[in-house]
Short mmCIF file of C-alpha atoms in Angstrom, two decimals:
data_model
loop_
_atom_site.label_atom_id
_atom_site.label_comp_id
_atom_site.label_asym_id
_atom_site.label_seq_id
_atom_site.Cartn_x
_atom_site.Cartn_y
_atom_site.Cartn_z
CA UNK A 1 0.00 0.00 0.00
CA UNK A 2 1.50 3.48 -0.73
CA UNK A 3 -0.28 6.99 0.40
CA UNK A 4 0.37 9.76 -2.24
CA UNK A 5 -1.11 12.51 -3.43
CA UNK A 6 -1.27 15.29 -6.26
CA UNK A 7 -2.37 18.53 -7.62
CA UNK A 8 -5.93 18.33 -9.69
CA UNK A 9 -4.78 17.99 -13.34
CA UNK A 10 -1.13 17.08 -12.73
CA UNK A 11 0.66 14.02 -13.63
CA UNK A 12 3.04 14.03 -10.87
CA UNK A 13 2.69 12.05 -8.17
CA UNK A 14 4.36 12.60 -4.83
CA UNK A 15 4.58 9.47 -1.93
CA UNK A 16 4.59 10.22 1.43
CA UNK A 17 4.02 6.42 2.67
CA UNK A 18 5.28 2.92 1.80
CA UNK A 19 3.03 -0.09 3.61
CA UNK A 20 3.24 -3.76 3.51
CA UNK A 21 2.42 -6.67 5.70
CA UNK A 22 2.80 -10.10 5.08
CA UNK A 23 1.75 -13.10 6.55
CA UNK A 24 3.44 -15.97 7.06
CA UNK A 25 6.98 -14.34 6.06
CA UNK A 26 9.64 -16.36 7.50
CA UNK A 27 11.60 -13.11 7.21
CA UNK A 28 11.48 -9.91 8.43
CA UNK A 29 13.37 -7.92 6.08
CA UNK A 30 12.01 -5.83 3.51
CA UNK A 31 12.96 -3.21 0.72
CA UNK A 32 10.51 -0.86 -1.86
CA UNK A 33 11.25 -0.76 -5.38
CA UNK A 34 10.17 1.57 -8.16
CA UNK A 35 9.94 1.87 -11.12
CA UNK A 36 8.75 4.54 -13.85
CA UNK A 37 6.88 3.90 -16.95
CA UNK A 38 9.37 3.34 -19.52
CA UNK A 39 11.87 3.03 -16.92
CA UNK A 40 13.51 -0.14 -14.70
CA UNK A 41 13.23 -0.95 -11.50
CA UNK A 42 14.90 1.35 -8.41
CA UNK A 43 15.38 0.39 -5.00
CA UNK A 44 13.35 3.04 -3.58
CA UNK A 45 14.48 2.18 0.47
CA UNK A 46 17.33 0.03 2.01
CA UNK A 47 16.57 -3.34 3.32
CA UNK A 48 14.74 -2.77 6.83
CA UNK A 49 13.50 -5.15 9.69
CA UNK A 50 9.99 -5.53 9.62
CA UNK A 51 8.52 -5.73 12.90
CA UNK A 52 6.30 -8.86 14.06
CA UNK A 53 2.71 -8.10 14.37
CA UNK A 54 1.18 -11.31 15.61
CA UNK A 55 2.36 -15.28 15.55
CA UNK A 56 2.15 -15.23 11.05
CA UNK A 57 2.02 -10.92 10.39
CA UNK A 58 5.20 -9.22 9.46
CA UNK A 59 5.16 -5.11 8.56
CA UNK A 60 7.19 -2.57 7.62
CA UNK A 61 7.11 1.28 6.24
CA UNK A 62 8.63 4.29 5.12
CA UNK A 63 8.02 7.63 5.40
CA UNK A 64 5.38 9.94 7.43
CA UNK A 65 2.42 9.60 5.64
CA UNK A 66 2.79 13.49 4.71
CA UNK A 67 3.45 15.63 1.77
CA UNK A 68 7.53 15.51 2.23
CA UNK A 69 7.85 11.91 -0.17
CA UNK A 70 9.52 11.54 -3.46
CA UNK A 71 7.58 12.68 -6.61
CA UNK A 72 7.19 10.35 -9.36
CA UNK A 73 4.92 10.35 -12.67
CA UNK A 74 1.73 8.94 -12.77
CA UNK A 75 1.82 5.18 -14.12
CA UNK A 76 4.72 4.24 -11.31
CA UNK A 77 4.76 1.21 -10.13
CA UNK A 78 5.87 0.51 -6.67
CA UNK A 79 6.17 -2.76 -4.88
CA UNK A 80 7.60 -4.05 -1.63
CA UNK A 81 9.31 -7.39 -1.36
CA UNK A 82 10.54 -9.45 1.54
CA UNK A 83 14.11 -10.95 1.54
CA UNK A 84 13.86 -14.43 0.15
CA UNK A 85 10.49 -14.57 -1.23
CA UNK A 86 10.43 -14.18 -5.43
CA UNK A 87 7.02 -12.57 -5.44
CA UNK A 88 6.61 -8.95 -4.76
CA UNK A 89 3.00 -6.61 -3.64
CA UNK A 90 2.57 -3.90 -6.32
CA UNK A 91 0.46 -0.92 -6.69
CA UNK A 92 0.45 1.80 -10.06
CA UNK A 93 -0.22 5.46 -9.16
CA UNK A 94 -3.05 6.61 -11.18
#
């Protein structure tokens, strides 16, 4: 899940908060990636210990949740992936 937000008629994008939670994780490491349309992918944040929610939940974020993110076009895809698992959780910003 990412917060962002934008001007009315703009195509840029700005991201004040990364979210993910995962259950069952056996690890609690995590990064966010980006990546532009047209573009490849960018680590977006440094590896980072998740912290354990309950017996199976895993989370981690980034930022404040406030208009002080990185600004990115509309169409970027960002996605958070924990250490050792191939799959990643995406979402475009429309």
């Amino acid at each position: 899940m990412a917060h962002y937000w934008y001007k009315r008629g703009s195509s840029a994008r700005g991201v004040g908060w990364v979210y993910a939670s995962r259950e069952g994780a056996r690890t609690g490491t995590a990064r966010w990636l980006f990546k532009r349309p047209g573009d490849t992918w960018k680590t977006g944040g440094a590896w980072k210990r998740a912290g354990r929610v309950g017996g199976t939940f895993v989370e981690t974020s980034w930022g404040r949740d406030g208009h002080t993110g990185p600004v990115y076009p509309r169409g970027t895809r960002i996605c958070v992936q924990f250490r050792g698992l191939p799959t990643k959780a995406c979402v475009s910003l429309k």
